[in-house]
CSV table of C-alpha atoms and ligand atoms in Angstrom, one decimal:
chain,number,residue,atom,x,y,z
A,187,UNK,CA,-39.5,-10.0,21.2
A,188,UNK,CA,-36.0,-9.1,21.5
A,189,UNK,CA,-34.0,-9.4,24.9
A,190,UNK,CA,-34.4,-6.1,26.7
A,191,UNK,CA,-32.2,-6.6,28.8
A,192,UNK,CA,-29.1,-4.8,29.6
A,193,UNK,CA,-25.9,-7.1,30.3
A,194,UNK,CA,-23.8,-4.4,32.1
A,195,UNK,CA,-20.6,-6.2,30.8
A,196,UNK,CA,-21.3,-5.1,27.2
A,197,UNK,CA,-23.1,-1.5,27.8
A,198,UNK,CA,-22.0,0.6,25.1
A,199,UNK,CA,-20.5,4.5,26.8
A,200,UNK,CA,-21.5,7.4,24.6
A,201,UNK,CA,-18.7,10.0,24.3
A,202,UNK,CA,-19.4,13.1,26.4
A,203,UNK,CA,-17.4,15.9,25.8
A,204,UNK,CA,-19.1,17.6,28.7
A,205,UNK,CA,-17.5,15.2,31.3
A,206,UNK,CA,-13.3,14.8,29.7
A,207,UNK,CA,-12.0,11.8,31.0
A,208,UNK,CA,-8.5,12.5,30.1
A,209,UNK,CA,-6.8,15.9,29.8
A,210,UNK,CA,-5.5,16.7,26.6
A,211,UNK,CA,-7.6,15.0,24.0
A,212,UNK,CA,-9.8,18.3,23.9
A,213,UNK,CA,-6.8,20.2,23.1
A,214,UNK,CA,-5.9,17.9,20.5
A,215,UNK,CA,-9.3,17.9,19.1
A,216,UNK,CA,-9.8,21.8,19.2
A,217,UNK,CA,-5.9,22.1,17.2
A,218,UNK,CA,-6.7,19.5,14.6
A,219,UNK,CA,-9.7,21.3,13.6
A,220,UNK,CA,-8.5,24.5,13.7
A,221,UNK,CA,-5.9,23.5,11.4
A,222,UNK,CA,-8.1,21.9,9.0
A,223,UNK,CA,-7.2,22.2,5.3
A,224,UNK,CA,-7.5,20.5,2.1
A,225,UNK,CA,-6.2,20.5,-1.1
A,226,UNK,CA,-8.1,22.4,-3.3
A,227,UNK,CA,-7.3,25.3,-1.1
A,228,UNK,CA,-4.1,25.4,-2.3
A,229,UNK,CA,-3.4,27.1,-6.2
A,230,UNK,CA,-0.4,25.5,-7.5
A,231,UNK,CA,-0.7,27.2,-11.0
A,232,UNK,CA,3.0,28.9,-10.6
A,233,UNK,CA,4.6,25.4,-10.1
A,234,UNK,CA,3.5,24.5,-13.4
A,235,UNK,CA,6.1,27.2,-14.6
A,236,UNK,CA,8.9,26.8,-12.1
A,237,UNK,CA,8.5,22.8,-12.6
A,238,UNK,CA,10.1,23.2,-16.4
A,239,UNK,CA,13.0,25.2,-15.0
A,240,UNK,CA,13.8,21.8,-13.3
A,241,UNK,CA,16.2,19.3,-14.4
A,242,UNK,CA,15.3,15.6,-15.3
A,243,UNK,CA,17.1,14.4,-12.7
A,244,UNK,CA,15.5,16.8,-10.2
A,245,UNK,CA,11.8,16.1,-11.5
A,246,UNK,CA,12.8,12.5,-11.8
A,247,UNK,CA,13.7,12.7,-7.7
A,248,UNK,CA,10.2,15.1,-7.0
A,249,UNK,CA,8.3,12.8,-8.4
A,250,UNK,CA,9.5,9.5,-6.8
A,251,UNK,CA,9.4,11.6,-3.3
A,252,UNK,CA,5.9,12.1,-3.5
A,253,UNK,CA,5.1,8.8,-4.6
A,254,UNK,CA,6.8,7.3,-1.3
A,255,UNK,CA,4.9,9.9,0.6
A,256,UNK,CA,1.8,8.5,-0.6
A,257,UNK,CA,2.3,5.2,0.1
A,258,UNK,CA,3.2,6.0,3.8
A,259,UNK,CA,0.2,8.6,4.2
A,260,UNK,CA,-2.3,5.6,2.3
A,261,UNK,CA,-0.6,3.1,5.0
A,262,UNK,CA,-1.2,6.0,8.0
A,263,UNK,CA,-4.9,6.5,6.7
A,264,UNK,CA,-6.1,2.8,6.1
A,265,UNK,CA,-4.5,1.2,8.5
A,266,UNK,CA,-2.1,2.9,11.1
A,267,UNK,CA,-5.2,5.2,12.6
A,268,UNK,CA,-7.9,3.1,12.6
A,269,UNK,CA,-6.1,0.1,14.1
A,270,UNK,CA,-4.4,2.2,17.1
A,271,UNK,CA,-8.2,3.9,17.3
A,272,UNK,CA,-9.7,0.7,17.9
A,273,UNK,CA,-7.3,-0.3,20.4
A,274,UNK,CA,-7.4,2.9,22.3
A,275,UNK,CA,-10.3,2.9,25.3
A,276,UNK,CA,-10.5,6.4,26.0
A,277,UNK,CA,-13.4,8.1,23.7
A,278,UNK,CA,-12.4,11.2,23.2
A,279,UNK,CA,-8.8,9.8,22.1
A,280,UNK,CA,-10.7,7.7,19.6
A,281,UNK,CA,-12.0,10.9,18.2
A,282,UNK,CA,-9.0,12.3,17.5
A,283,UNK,CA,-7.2,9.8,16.2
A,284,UNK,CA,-10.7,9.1,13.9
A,285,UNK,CA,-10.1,12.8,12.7
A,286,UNK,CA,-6.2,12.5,12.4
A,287,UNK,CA,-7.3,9.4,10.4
A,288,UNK,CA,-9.5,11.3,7.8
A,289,UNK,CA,-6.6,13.7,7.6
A,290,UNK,CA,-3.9,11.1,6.4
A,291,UNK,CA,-6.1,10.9,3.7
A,292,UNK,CA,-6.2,14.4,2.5
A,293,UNK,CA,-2.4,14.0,2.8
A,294,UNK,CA,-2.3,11.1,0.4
A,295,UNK,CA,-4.7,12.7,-2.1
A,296,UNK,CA,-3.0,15.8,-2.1
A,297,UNK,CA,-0.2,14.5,-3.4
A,298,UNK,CA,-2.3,13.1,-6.8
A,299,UNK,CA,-3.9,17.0,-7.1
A,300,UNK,CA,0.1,18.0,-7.3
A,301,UNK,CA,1.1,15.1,-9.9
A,302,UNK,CA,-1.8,16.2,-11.6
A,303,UNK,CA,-0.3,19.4,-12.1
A,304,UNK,CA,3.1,18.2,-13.6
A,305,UNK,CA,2.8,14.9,-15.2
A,306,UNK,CA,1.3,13.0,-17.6
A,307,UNK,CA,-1.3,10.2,-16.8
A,308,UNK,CA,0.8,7.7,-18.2
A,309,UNK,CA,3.8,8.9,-15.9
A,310,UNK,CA,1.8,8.7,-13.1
A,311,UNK,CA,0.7,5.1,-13.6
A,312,UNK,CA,4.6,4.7,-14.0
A,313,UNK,CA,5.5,6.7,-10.3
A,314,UNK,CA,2.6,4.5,-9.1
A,315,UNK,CA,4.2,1.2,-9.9
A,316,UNK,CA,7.9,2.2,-8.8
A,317,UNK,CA,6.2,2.2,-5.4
A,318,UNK,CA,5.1,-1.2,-5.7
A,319,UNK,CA,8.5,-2.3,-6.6
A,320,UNK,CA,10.9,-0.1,-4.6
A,321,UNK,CA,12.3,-2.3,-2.0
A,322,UNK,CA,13.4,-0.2,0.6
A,323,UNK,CA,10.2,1.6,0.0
A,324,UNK,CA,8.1,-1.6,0.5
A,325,UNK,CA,9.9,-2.4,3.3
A,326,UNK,CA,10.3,0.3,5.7
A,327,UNK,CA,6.5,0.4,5.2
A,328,UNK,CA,5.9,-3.2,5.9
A,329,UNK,CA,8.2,-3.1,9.1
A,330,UNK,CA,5.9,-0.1,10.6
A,331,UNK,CA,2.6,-2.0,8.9
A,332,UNK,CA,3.4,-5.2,10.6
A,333,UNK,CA,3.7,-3.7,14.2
A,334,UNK,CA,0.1,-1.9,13.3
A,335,UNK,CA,-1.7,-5.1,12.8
A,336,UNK,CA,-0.4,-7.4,15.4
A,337,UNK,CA,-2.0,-5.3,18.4
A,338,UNK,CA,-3.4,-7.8,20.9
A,339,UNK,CA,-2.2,-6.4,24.5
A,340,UNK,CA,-0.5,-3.2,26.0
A,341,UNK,CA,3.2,-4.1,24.9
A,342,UNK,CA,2.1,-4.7,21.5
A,343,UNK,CA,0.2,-1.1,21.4
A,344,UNK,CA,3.1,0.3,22.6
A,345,UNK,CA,5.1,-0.6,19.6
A,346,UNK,CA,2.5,0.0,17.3
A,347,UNK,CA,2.1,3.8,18.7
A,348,UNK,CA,5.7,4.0,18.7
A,349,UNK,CA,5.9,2.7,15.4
A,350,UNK,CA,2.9,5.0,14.2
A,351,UNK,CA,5.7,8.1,15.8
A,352,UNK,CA,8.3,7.2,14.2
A,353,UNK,CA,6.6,6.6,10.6
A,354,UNK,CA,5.0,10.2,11.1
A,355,UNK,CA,8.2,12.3,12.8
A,356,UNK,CA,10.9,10.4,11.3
A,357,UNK,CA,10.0,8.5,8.4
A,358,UNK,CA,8.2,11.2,6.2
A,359,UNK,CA,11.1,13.3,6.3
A,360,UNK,CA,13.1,12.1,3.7
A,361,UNK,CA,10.2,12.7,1.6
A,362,UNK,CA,10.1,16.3,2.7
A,363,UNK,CA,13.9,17.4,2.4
A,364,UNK,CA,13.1,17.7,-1.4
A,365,UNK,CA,9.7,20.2,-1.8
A,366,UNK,CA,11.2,21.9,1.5
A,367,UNK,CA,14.6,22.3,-0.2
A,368,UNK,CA,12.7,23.7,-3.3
A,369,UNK,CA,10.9,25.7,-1.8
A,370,UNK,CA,13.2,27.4,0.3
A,371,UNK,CA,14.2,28.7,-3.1
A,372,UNK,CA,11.6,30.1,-4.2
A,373,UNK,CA,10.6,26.7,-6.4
A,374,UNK,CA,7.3,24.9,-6.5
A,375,UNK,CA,6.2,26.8,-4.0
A,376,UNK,CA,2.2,25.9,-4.0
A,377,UNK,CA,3.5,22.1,-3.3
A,378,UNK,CA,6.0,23.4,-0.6
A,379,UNK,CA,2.4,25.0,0.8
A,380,UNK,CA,0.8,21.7,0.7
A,381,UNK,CA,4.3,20.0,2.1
A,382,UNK,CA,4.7,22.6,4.7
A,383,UNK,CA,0.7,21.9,5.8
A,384,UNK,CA,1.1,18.2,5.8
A,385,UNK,CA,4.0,19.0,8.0
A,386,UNK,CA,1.9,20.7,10.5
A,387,UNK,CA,-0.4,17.7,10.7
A,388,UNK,CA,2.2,15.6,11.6
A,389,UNK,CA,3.9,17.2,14.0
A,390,UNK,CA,0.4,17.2,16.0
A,391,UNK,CA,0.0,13.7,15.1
A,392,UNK,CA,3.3,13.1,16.4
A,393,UNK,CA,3.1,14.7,19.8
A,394,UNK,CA,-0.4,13.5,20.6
A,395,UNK,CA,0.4,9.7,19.7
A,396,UNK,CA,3.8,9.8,21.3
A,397,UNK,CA,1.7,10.9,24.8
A,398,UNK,CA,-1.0,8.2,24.0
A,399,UNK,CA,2.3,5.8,23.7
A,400,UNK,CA,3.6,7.1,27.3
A,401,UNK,CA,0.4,6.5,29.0
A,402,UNK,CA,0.6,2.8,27.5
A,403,UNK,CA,3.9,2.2,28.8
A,404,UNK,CA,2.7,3.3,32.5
A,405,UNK,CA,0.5,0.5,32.3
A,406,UNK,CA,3.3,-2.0,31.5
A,407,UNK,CA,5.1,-3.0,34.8
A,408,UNK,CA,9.0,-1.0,34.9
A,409,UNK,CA,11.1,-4.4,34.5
A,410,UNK,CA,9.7,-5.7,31.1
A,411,UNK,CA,9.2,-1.9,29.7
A,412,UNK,CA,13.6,-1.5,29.0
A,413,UNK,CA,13.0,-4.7,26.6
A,414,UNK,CA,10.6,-2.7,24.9
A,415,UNK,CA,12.1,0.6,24.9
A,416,UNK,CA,15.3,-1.2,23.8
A,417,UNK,CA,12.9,-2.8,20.9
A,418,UNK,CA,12.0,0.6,19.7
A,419,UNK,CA,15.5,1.8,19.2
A,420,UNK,CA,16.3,-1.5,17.1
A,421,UNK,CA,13.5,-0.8,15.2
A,422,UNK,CA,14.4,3.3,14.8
A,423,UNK,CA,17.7,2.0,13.7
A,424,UNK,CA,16.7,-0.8,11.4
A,425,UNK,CA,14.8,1.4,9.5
A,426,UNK,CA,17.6,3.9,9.4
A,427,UNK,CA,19.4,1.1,7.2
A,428,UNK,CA,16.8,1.1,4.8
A,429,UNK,CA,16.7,5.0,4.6
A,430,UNK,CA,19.6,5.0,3.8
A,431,UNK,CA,19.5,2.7,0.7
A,432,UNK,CA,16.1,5.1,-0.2
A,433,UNK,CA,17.9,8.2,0.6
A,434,UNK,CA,21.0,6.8,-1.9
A,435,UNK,CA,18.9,5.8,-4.6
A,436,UNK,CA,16.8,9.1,-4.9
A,437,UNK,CA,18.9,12.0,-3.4
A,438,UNK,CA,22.3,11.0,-4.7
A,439,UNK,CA,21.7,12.1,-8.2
A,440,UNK,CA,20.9,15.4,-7.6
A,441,UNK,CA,23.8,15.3,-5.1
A,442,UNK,CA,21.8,15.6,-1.5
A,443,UNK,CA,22.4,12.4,-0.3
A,444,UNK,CA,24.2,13.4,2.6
A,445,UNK,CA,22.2,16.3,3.6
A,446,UNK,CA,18.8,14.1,3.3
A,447,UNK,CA,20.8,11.7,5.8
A,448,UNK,CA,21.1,14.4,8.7
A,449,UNK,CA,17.8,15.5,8.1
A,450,UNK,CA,16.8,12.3,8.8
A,451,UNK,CA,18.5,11.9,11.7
A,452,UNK,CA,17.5,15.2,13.2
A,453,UNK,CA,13.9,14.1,12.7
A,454,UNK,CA,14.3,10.5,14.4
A,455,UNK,CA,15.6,12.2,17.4
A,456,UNK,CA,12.3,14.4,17.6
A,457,UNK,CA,10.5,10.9,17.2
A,458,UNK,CA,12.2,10.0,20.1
A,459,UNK,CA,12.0,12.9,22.4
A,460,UNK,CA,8.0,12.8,21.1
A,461,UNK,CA,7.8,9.3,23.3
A,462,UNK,CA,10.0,10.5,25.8
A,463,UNK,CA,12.8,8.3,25.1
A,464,UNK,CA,16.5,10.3,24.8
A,465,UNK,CA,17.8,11.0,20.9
A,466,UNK,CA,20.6,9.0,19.7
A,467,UNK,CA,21.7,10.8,16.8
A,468,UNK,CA,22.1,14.3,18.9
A,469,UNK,CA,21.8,16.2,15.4
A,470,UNK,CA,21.4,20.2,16.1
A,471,UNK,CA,19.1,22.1,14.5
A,472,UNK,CA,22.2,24.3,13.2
A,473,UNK,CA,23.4,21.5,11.2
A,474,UNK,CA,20.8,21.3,9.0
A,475,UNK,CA,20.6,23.0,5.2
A,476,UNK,CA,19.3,26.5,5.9
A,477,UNK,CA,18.0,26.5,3.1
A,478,UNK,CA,15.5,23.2,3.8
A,479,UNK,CA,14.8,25.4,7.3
A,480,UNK,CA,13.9,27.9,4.8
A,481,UNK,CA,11.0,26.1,3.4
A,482,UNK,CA,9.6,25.6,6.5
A,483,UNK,CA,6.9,28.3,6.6
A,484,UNK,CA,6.9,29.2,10.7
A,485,UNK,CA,4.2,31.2,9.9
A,486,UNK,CA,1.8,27.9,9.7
A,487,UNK,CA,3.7,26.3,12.2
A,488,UNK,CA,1.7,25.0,15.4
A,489,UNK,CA,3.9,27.0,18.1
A,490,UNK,CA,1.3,28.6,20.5
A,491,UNK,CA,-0.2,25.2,20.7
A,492,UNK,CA,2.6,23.7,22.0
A,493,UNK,CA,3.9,26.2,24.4
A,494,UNK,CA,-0.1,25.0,26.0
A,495,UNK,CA,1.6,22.8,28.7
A,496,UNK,CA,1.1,23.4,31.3
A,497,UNK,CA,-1.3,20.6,32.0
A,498,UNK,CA,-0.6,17.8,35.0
A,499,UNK,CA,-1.1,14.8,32.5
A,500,UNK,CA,1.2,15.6,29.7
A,501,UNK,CA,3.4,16.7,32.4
A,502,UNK,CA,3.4,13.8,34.1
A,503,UNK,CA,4.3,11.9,31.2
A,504,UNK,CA,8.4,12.8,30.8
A,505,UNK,CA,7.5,15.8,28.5
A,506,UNK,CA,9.9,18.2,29.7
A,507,UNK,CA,12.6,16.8,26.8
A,508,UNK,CA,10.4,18.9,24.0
A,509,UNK,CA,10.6,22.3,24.2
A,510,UNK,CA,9.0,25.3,22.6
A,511,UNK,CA,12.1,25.2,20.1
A,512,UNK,CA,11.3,21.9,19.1
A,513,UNK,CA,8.6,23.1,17.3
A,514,UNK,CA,10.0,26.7,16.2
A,515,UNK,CA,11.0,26.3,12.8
B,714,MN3,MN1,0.0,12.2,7.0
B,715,MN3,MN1,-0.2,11.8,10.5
């Protein structure tokens, strides 16, 4: 006969989504499913063509840019999510993040339906192992993979959700620069589709972790949260060193290097302001390539979501630093 009965320190909560508990999660459920895509949505039969009007060295840096995207969107799939879900108490911010989860892996696959497209089997073995052995690669994703797997208490959560922020709002956008700045020439434009989409994901992904992280560091008491505040710049910086070696190596033979670099910066800053922490880098929007603005699509571009704030919570939690503009591609 098994024990019947119920030891109140281990009853197991149902989610009810009739009785919120926090107040955005629903909002952040009810966006990620509306913006719900995958891959095969997408027809990338015209980049076939405009892929051939590309020079080596530019298919050469294409390819290696979506081959470090992968690795990050693998990393965000298998383990960022589902370790910062498990850590997270509040259900219906588990079910979010579950879903954000799921959708790190349509990133990551969608990037294999678009090497499909343009290369060879044997050259995408070849892209495959360049990731394994790319340094700065390897280790920008082991610095943010590290913080994900040593979770144990609130401080360590912290980091790990700021971590998770700054891999998705800063980290990826070196990666983007490249199908954005094609793109916004009329080039590869079905990838710049799935680019563009991935983009929107992670700007949601962003925003929502970066408010999960705030609500962790109200838990923390005020004179140990500077150390970690200050920890999370060292570590925004830090792996600013190591774009910058990635940047080098696949931007500057196609002459972008520098361009990439602000880019970057601009998009650490919005990692920042996402946890409510000031930029650093104070890039403006107006010094970035139009022509990478360009290949944003605004159309697909999140903005009535965000503009939904005013909400007590989220307010509560230093979000007056984002702004509808933040968004407004
Ligand atoms: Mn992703
Ligand atoms: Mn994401």
């Amino acid at each position: 006969m098994p024990n019947l009965k119920i030891n109140k320190k281990v009853t197991r909560k149902a989610i009810n989504w009739n009785r919120l508990t926090d107040d955005f999660s629903k909002i952040f459920w009810d966006q990620n499913i509306r913006q719900f895509w995958v891959d095969e949505e997408i027809s990338l039969a015209e980049d076939k063509k405009s892929w051939l009007t590309l020079s080596k060295e530019e298919q050469t840096t294409y390819e290696k840019v979506l081959a470090g995207l992968t690795l990050l969107d693998t990393e965000q799939g298998g383990t960022g999510m589902p370790l910062i879900m498990q850590h997270v108490e509040e259900l219906h911010a588990k079910a979010v993040l579950t879903f954000m989860g799921a959708m790190e892996q349509v990133h990551a696959k969608s990037y294999s339906t678009i090497f499909s497209t343009l290369s060879t089997m044997d050259r995408i073995d070849e892209l495959f192992k360049w990731v394994e052995n790319n340094e700065a690669l390897q280790s920008k994703t082991k610095l943010i993979v590290d913080n994900y797997t040593s979770i144990k208490d609130d401080k360590s959560l912290y980091i790990a959700m700021a971590s998770s922020v700054l891999l998705e709002t800063y980290l990826f956008y070196s990666g983007f620069f490249y199908p954005l700045y094609l793109s916004g020439q009329g080039k590869m434009i079905g990838s710049g589709e799935i680019i563009n989409l991935i983009i929107r994901d992670e700007s949601v992904h962003g925003l929502f972790i970066g408010l999960l992280a705030q609500g962790v560091l109200e838990k923390i008491p005020k004179l140990e949260r500077k150390k970690l505040i200050d920890d999370i710049y060292k570590l925004m910086l830090d792996l600013f060193e190591l774009e910058k070696i990635y940047t080098k190596e696949l931007y500057e033979p196609i002459g972008l290097e520098e361009e990439v670099v602000k880019f970057v910066k601009y998009n650490a800053d919005k990692a920042l302001m996402n946890l409510g922490l000031d930029p650093y880098f104070n890039i403006e929007i107006k010094d970035i390539n139009p022509i990478v603005l360009n290949g944003l699509d605004t159309e697909t571009k999140t903005h009535d979501f965000f503009s939904t704030k005013g909400n007590g919570y989220i307010k509560a939690l230093k979000h007056e630093d984002l702004n509808d503009e933040d968004f407004d591609w």
